[in-house]
mmCIF file of C-alpha atoms and ligand atoms in Angstrom:
data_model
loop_
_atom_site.group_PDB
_atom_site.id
_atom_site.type_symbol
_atom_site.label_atom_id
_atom_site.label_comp_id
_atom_site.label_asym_id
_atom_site.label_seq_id
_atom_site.Cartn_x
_atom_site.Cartn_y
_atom_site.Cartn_z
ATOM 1 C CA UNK U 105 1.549 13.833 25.276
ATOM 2 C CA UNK U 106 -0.148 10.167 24.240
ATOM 3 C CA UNK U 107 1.928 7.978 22.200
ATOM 4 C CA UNK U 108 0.238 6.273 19.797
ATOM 5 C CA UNK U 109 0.937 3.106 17.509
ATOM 6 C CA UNK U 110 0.034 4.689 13.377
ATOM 7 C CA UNK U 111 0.286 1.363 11.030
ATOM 8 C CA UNK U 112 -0.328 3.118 8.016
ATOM 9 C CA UNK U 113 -1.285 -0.650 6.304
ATOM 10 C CA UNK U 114 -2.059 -1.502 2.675
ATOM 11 C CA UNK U 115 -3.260 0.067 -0.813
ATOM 12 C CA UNK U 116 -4.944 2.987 -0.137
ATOM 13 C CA UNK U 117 -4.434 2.550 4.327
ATOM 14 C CA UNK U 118 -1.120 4.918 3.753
ATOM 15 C CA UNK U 119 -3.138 7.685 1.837
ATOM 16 C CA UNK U 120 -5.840 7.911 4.429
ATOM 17 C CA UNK U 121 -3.502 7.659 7.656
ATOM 18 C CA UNK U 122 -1.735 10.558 6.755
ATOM 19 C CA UNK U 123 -4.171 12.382 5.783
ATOM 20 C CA UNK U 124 -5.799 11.674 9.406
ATOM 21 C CA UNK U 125 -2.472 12.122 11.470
ATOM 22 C CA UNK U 126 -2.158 15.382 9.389
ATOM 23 C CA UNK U 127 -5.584 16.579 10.644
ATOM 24 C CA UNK U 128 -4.593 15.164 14.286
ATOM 25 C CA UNK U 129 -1.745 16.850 14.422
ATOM 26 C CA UNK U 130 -3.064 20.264 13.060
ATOM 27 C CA UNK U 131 -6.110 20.577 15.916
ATOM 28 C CA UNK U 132 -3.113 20.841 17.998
ATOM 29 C CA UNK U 133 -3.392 17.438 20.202
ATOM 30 C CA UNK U 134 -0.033 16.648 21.352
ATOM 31 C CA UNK U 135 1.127 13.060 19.759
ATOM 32 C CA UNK U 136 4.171 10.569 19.745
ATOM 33 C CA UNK U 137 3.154 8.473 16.954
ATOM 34 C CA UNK U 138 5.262 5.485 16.965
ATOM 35 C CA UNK U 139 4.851 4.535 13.094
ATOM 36 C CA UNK U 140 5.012 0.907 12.288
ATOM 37 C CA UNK U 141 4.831 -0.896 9.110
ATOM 38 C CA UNK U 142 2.656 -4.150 8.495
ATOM 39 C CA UNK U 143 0.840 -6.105 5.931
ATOM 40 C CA UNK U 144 1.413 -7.626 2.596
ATOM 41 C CA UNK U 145 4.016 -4.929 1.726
ATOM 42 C CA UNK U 146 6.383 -6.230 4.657
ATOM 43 C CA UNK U 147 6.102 -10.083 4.001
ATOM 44 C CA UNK U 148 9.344 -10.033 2.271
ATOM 45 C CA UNK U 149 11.311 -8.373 4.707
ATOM 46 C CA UNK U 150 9.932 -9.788 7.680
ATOM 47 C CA UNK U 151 8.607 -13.078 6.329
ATOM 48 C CA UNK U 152 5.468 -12.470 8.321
ATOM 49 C CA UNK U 153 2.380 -9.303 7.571
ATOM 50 C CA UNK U 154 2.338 -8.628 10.974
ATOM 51 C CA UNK U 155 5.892 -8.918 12.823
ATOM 52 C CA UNK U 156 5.963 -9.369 16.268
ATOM 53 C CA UNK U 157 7.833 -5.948 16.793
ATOM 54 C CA UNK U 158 3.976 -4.063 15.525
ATOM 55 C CA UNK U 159 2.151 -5.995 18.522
ATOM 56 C CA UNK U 160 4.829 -5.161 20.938
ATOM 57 C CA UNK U 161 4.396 -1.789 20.471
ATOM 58 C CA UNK U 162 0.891 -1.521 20.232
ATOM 59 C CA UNK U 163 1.211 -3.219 23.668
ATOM 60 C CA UNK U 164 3.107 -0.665 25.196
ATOM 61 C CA UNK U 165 1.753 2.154 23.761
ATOM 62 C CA UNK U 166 -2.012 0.357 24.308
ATOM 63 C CA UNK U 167 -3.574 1.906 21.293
ATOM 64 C CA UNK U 168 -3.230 2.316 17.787
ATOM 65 C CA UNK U 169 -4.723 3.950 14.491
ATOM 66 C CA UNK U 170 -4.431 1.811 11.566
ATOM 67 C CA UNK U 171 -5.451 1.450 7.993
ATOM 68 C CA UNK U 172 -6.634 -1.245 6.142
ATOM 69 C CA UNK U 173 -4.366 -4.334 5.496
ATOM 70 C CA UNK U 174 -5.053 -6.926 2.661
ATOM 71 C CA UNK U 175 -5.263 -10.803 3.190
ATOM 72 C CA UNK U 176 -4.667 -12.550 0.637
ATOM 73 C CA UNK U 177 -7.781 -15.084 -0.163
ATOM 74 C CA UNK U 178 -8.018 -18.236 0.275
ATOM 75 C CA UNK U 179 -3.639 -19.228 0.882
ATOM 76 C CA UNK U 180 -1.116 -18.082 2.383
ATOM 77 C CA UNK U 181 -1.232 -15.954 6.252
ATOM 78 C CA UNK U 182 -4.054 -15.765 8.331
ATOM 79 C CA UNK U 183 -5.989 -12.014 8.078
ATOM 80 C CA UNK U 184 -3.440 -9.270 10.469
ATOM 81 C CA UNK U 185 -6.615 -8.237 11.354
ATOM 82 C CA UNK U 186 -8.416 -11.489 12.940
ATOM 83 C CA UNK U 187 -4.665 -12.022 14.162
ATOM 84 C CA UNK U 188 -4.295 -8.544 16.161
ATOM 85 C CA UNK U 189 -7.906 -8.829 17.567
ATOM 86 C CA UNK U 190 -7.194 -12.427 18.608
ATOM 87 C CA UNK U 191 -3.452 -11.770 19.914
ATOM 88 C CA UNK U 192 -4.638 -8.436 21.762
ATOM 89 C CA UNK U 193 -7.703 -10.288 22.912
ATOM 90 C CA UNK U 194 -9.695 -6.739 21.264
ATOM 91 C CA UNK U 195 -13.450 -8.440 21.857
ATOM 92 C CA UNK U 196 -15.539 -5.471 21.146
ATOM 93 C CA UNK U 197 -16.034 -4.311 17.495
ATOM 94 C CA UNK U 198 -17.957 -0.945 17.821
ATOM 95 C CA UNK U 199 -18.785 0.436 14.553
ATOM 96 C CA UNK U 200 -20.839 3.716 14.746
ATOM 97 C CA UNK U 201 -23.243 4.609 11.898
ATOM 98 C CA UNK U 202 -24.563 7.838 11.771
ATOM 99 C CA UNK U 203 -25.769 10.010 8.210
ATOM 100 C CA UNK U 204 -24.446 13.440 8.021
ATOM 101 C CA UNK U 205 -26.019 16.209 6.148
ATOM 102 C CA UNK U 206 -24.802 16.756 2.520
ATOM 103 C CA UNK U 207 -23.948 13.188 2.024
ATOM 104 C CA UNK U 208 -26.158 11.320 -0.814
ATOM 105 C CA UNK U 209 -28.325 9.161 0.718
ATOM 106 C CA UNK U 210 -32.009 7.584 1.007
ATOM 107 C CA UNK U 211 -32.359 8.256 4.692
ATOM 108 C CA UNK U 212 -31.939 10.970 7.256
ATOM 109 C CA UNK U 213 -31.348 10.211 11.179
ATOM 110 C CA UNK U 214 -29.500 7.243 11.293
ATOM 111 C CA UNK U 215 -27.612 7.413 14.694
ATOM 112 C CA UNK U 216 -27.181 4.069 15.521
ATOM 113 C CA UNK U 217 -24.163 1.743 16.846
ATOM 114 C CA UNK U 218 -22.897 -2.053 15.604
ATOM 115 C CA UNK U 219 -21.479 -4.129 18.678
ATOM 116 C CA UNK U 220 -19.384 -6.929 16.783
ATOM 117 C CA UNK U 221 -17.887 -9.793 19.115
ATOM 118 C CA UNK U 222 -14.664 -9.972 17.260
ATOM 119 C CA UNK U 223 -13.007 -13.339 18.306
ATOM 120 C CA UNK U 224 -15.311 -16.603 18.286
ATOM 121 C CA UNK U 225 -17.708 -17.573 15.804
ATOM 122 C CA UNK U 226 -16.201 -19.231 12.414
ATOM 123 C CA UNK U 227 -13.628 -16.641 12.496
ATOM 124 C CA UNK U 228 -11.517 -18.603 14.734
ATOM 125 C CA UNK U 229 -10.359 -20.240 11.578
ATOM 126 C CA UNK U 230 -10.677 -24.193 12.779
ATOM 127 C CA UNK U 231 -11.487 -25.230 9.195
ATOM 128 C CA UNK U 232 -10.283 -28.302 7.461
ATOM 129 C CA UNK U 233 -11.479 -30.368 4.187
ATOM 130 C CA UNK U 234 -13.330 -33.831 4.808
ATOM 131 C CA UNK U 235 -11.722 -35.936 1.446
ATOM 132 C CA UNK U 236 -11.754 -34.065 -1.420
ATOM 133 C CA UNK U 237 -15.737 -33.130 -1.524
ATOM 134 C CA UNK U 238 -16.166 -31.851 1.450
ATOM 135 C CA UNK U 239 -14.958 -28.846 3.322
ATOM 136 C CA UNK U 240 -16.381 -28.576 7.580
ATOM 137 C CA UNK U 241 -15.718 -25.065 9.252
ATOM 138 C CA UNK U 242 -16.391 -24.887 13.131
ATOM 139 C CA UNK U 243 -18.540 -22.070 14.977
ATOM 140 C CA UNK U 244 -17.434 -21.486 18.217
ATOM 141 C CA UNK U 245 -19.538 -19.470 21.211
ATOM 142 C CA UNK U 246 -18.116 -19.296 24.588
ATOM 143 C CA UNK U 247 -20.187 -18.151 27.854
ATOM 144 C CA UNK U 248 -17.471 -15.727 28.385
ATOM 145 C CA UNK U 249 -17.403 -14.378 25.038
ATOM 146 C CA UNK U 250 -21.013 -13.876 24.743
ATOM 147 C CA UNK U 251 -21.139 -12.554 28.257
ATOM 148 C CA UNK U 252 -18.766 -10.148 28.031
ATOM 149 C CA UNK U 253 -19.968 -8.702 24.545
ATOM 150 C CA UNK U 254 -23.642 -8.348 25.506
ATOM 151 C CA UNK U 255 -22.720 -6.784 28.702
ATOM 152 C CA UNK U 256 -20.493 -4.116 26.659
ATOM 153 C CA UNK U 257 -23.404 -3.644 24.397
ATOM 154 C CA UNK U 258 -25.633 -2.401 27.509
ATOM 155 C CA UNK U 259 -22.688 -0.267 29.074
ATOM 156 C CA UNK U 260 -22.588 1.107 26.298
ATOM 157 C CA UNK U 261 -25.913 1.690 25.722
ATOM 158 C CA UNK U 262 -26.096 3.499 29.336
ATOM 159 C CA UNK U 263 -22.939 5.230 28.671
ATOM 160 C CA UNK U 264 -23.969 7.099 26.000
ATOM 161 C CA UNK U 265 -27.244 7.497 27.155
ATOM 162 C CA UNK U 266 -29.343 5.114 24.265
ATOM 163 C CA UNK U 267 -32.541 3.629 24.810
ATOM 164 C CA UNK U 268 -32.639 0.144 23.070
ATOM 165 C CA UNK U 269 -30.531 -2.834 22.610
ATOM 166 C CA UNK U 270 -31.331 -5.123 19.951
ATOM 167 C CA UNK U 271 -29.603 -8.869 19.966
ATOM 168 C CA UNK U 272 -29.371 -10.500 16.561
ATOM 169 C CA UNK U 273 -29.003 -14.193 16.279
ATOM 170 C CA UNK U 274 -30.335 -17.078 14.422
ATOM 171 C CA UNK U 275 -31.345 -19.536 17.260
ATOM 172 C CA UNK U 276 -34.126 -20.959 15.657
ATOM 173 C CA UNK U 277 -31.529 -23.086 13.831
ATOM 174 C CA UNK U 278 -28.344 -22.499 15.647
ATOM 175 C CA UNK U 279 -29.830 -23.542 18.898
ATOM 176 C CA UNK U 280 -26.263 -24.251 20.906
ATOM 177 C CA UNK U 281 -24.587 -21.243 19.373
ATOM 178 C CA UNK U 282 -27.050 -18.745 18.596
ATOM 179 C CA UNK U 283 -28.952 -20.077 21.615
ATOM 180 C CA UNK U 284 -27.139 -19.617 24.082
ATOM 181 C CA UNK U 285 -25.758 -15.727 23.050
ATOM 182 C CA UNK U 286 -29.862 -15.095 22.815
ATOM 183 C CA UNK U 287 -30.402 -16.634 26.579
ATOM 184 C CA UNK U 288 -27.070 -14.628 28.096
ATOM 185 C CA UNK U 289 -28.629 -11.439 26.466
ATOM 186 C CA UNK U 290 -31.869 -12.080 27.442
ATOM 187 C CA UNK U 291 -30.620 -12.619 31.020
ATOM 188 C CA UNK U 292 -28.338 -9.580 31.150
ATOM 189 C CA UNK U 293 -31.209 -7.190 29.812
ATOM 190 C CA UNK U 294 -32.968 -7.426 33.316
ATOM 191 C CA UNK U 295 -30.181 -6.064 34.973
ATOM 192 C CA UNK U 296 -30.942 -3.065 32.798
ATOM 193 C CA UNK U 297 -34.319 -2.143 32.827
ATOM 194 C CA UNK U 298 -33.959 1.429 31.881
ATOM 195 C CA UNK U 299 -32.644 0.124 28.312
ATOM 196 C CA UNK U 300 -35.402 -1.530 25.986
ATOM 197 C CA UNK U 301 -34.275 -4.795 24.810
ATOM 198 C CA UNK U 302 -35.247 -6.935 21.894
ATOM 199 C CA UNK U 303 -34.023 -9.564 20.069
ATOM 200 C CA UNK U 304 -34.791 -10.024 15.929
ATOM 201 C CA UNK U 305 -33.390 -12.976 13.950
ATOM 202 C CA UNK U 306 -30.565 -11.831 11.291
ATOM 203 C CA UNK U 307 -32.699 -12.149 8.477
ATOM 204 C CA UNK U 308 -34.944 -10.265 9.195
ATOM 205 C CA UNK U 309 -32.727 -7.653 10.912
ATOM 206 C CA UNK U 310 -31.472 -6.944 7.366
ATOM 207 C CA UNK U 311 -35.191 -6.138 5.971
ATOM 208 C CA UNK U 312 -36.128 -3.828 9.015
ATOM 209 C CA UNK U 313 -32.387 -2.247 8.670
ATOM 210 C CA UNK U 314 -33.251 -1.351 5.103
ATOM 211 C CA UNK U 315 -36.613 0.033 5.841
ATOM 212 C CA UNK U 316 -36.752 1.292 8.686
ATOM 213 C CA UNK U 317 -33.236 1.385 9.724
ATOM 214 C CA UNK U 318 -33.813 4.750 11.882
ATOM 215 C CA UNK U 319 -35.423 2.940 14.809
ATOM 216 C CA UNK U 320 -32.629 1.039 15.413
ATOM 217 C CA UNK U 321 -30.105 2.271 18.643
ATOM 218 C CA UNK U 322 -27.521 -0.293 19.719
ATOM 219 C CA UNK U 323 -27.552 -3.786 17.667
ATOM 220 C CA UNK U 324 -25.467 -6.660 19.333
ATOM 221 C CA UNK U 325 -24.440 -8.884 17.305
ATOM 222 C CA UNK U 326 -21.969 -12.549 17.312
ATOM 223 C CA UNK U 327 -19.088 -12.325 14.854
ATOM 224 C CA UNK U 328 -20.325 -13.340 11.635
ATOM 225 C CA UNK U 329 -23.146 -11.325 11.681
ATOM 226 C CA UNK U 330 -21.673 -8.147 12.641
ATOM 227 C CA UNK U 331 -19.061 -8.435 10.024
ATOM 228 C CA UNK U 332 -22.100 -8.412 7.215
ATOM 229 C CA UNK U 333 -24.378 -6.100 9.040
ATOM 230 C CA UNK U 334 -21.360 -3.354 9.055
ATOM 231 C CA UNK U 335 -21.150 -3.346 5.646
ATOM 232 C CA UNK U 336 -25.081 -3.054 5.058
ATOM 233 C CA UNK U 337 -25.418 0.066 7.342
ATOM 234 C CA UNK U 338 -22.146 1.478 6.154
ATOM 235 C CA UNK U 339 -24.466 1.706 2.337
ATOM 236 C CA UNK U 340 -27.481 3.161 4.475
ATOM 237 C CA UNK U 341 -25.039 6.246 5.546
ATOM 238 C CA UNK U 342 -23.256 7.078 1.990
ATOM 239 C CA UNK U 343 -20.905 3.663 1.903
ATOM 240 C CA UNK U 344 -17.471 3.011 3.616
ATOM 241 C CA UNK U 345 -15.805 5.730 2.747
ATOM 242 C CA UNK U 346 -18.072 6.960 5.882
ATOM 243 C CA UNK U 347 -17.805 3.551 8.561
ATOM 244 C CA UNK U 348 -15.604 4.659 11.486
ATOM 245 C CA UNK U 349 -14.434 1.170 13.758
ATOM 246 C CA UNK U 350 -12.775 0.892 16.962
ATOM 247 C CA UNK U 351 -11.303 -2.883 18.268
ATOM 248 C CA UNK U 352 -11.547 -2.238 21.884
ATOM 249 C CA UNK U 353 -10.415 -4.673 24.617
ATOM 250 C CA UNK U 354 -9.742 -4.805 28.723
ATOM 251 C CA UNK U 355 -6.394 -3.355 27.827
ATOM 252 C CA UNK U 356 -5.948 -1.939 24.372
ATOM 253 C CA UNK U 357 -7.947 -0.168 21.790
ATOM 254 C CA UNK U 358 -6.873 -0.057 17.588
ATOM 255 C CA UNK U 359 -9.466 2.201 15.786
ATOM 256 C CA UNK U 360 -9.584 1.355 12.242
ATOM 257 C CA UNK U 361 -12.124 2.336 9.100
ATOM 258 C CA UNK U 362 -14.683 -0.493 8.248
ATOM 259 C CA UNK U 363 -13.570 -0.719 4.262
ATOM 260 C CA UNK U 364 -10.463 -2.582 3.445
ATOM 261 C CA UNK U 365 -7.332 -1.342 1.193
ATOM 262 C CA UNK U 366 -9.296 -0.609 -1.993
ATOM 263 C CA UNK U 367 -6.261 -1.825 -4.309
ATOM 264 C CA UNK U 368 -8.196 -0.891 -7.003
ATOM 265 C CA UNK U 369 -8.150 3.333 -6.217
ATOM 266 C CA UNK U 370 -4.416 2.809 -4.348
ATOM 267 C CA UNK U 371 -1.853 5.255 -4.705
ATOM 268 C CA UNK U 372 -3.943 7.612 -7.047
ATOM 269 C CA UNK U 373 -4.547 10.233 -3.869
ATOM 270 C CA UNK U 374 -8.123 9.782 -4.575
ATOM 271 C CA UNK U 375 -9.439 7.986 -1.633
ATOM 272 C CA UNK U 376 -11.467 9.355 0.703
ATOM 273 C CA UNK U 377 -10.534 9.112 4.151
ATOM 274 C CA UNK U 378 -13.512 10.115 5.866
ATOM 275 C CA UNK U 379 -13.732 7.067 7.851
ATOM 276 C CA UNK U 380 -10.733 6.916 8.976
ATOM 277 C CA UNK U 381 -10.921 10.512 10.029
ATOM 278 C CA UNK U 382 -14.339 9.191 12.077
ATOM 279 C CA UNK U 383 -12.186 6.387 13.890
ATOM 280 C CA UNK U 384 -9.643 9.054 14.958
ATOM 281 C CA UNK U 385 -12.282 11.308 16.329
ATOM 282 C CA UNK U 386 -13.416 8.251 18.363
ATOM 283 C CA UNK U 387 -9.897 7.754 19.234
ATOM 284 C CA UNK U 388 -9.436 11.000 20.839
ATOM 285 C CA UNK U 389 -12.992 10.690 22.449
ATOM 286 C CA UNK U 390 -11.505 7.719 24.081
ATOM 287 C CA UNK U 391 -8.386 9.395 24.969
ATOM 288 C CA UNK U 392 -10.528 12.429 26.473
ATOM 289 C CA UNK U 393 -9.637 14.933 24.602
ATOM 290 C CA UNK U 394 -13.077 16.214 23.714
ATOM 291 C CA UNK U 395 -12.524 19.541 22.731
ATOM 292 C CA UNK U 396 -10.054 18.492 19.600
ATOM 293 C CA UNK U 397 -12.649 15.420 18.746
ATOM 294 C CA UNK U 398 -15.809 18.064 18.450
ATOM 295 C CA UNK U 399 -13.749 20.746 16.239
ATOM 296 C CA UNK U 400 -12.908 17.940 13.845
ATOM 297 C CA UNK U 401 -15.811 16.552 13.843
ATOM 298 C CA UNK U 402 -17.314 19.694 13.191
ATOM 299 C CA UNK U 403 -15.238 20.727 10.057
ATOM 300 C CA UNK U 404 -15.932 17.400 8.537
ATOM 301 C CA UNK U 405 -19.357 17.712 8.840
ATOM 302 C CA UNK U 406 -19.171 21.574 7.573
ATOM 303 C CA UNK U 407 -17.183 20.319 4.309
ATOM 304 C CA UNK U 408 -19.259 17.500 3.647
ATOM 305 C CA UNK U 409 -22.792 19.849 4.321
ATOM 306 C CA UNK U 410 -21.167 22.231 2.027
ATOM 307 C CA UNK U 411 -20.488 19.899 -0.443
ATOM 308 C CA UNK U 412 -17.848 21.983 -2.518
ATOM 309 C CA UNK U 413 -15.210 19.716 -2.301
ATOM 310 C CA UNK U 414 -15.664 16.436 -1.953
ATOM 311 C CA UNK U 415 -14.056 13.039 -3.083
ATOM 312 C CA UNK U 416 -15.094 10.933 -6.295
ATOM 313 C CA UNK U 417 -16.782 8.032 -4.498
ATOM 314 C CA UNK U 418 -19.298 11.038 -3.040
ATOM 315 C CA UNK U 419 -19.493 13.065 -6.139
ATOM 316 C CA UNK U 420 -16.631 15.291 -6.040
ATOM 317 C CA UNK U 421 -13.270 15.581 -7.899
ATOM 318 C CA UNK U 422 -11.323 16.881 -4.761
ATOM 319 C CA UNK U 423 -7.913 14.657 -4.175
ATOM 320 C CA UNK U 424 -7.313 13.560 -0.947
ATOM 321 C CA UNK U 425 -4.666 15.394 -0.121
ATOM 322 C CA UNK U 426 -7.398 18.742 -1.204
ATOM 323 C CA UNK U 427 -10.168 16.979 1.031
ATOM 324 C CA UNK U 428 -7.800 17.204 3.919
ATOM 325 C CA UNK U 429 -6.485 20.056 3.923
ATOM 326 C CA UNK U 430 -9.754 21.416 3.486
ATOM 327 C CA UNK U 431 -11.063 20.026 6.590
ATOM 328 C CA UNK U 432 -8.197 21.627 8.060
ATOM 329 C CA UNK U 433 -8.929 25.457 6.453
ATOM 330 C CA UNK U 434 -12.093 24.746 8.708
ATOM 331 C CA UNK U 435 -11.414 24.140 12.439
ATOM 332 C CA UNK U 436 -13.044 27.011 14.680
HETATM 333 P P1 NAI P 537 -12.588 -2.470 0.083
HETATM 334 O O1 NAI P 537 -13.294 -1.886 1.226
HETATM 335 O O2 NAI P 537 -11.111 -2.317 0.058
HETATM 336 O O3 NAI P 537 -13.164 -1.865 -1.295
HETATM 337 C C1 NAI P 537 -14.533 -2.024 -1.708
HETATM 338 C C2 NAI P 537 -14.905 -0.886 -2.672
HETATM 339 O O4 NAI P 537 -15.033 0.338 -1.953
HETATM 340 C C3 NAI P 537 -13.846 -0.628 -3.754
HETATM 341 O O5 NAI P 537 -14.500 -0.238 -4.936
HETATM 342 C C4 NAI P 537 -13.046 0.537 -3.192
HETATM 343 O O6 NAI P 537 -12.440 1.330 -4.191
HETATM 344 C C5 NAI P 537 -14.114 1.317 -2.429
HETATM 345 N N1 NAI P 537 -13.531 1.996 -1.264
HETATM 346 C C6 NAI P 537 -13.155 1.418 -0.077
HETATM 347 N N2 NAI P 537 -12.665 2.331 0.744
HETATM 348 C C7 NAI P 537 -12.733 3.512 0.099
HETATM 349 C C8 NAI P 537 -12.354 4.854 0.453
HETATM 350 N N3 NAI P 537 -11.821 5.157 1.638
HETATM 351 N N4 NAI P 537 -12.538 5.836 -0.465
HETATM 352 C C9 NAI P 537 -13.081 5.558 -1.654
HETATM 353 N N5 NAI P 537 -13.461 4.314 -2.053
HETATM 354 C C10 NAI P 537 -13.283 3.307 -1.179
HETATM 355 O O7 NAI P 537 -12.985 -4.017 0.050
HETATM 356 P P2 NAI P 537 -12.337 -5.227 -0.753
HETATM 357 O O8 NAI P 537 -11.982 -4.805 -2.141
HETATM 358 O O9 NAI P 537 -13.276 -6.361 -0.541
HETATM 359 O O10 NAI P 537 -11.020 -5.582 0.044
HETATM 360 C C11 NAI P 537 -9.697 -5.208 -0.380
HETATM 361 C C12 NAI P 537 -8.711 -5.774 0.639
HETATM 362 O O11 NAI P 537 -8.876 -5.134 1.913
HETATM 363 C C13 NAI P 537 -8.852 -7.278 0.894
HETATM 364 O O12 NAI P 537 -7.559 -7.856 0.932
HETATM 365 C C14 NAI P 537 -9.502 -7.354 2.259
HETATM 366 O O13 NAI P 537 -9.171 -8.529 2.943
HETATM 367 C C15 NAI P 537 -8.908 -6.130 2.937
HETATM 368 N N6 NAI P 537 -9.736 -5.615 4.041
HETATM 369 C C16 NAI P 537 -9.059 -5.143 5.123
HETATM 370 C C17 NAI P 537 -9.751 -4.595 6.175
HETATM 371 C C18 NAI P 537 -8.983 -4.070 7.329
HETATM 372 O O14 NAI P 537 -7.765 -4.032 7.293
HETATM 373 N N7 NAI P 537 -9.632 -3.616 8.374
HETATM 374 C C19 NAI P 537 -11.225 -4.536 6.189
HETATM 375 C C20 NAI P 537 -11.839 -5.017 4.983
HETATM 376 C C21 NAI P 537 -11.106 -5.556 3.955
#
């Protein structure tokens, strides 16, 4: 029996949770989920998005599934989610991006994965106006940080049996920042000399990702970066209704969907929680139960090949609640 933390989260993050704890729990994997409640919702109750009760369990329990929360822009808390990855020191964004058959879109074999370093760079928040006309932010890159990312990326790489890593950076202006994550990656590829390595500036990483996006295996990439890069190759697979996550540290794991709470399609039963239902087969990957990941994996893929019933961001008029339990009317 695992026991997981399930924080259903914000605007649509409730609709797709259930939906994938429902499909969890029907493959038959046996699962304490220890439901907890955070984000904007609870901020008058607990006079805080993420109370400190949601982090102690995800500490005991050492891994969660979670849907999207909302931050506010621009006042008020600090994002749950930079706090959790910060607080649970969760260093390793791993985004997978892969097409599947029946699924609109302009390319065919993208199998590739997104390796986000997911606590330095500007999103440590150090921000702070200079007078009234000016506003400074500060980028921060640590050895550590950039060692331990990079080093992940080529684990992972050998793990999984890829064949290139590609480190994207901007060190022809960023020369302390950006420099020094291309040097540690450049030094860390010789220890793997089985793995191709290159390196491609981020501008240009977003032409070749958009034309030839297939020739692309593991991309490493400093926070910033990886944030915008996820949402590019989530459009080259059919959009974020289909960009699994996973916020994996030394110690705990939280696998989340890439797209945020969608207030705009909330509590309508319309959204599609594909991606979600991608992070929980990674979940249970991680947890080793392989058997349950593959038959889930391969009823979503039969439903969306078969394209009969579908959500309305990928053509259909399905609900989600339909979608689901059509996924489930299809395990082997
Ligand atoms: P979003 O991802 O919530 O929505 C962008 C567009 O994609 C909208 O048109 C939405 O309807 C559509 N969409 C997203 N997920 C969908 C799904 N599963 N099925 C069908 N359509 C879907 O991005 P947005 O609007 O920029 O952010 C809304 C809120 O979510 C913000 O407060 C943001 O901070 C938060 N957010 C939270 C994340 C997290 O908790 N991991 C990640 C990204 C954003």
């Amino acid at each position: 029996m695992h026991k997981i933390t399930l924080i259903p989260g914000d605007g649509i993050g409730p609709e797709v949770t259930f939906a994938t704890k429902k499909i969890i729990d029907s493959v038959g994997v046996k699962i304490d989920w220890d439901i907890q409640n955070a984000g904007s919702h609870v901020i008058e109750q607990f006079k805080n998005p993420l109370p400190e009760h949601v982090i102690n369990s995800i500490r005991k329990n050492k891994i969660a599934l979670k849907g999207p929360i909302t931050t506010p822009v621009g006042e008020g808390f600090r994002s749950v989610n930079v706090t959790l990855r910060k607080e649970l020191d969760l260093y390793t964004n791993l985004r997978p991006i892969k097409t599947y058959s029946g699924i609109p879109t302009k390319y065919d074999n993208i199998d590739l994965v997104i390796i986000r370093e997911n606590t330095e760079d500007l999103y440590v928040g150090i921000e702070h106006m200079v007078g009234d006309d000016a506003a400074e932010s500060i980028k921060i890159f640590t050895r550590k940080g950039c060692e331990r990312i990079i080093r992940y990326a080529f684990e992972h790489a050998r793990k999984e049996g890829r064949k290139k890593v590609t480190a994207v950076h901007k060190a022809n202006i960023m020369k302390c920042t950006d420099g020094m994550f291309l040097g540690i990656a450049k030094d860390i590829s010789k220890e793997y000399p089985n793995i191709e390595f290159e390196e491609m500036i981020i501008d240009a990483m977003c032409m070749r990702l958009v034309q030839v996006p297939e020739t692309y295996d593991v991309l490493v990439l400093p926070n910033l970066y990886g944030d915008i890069v996820s949402d590019l190759c989530a459009g080259l697979v059919g959009g974020l209704g289909f960009a699994p996550g996973a916020n994996i540290g030394s110690k705990y794991a939280i696998f989340e969907a890439v797209h945020g709470s969608a207030p705009n399609i909330a509590g309508q039963n319309i959204a599609n929680p594909t991606a979600l239902v991608l992070s929980g087969i990674h979940m249970l990957r991680y947890l080793g139960e392989l058997e349950a990941s593959n038959r889930i994996e391969n009823a979503l893929s039969s439903v969306l090949q078969e394209g009969k019933v579908l959500t309305a961001d990928i053509g259909g008029s399905a609900s989600t609640t339909e979608f689901t339990d059509y996924i489930i009317s299809k395990f082997d």
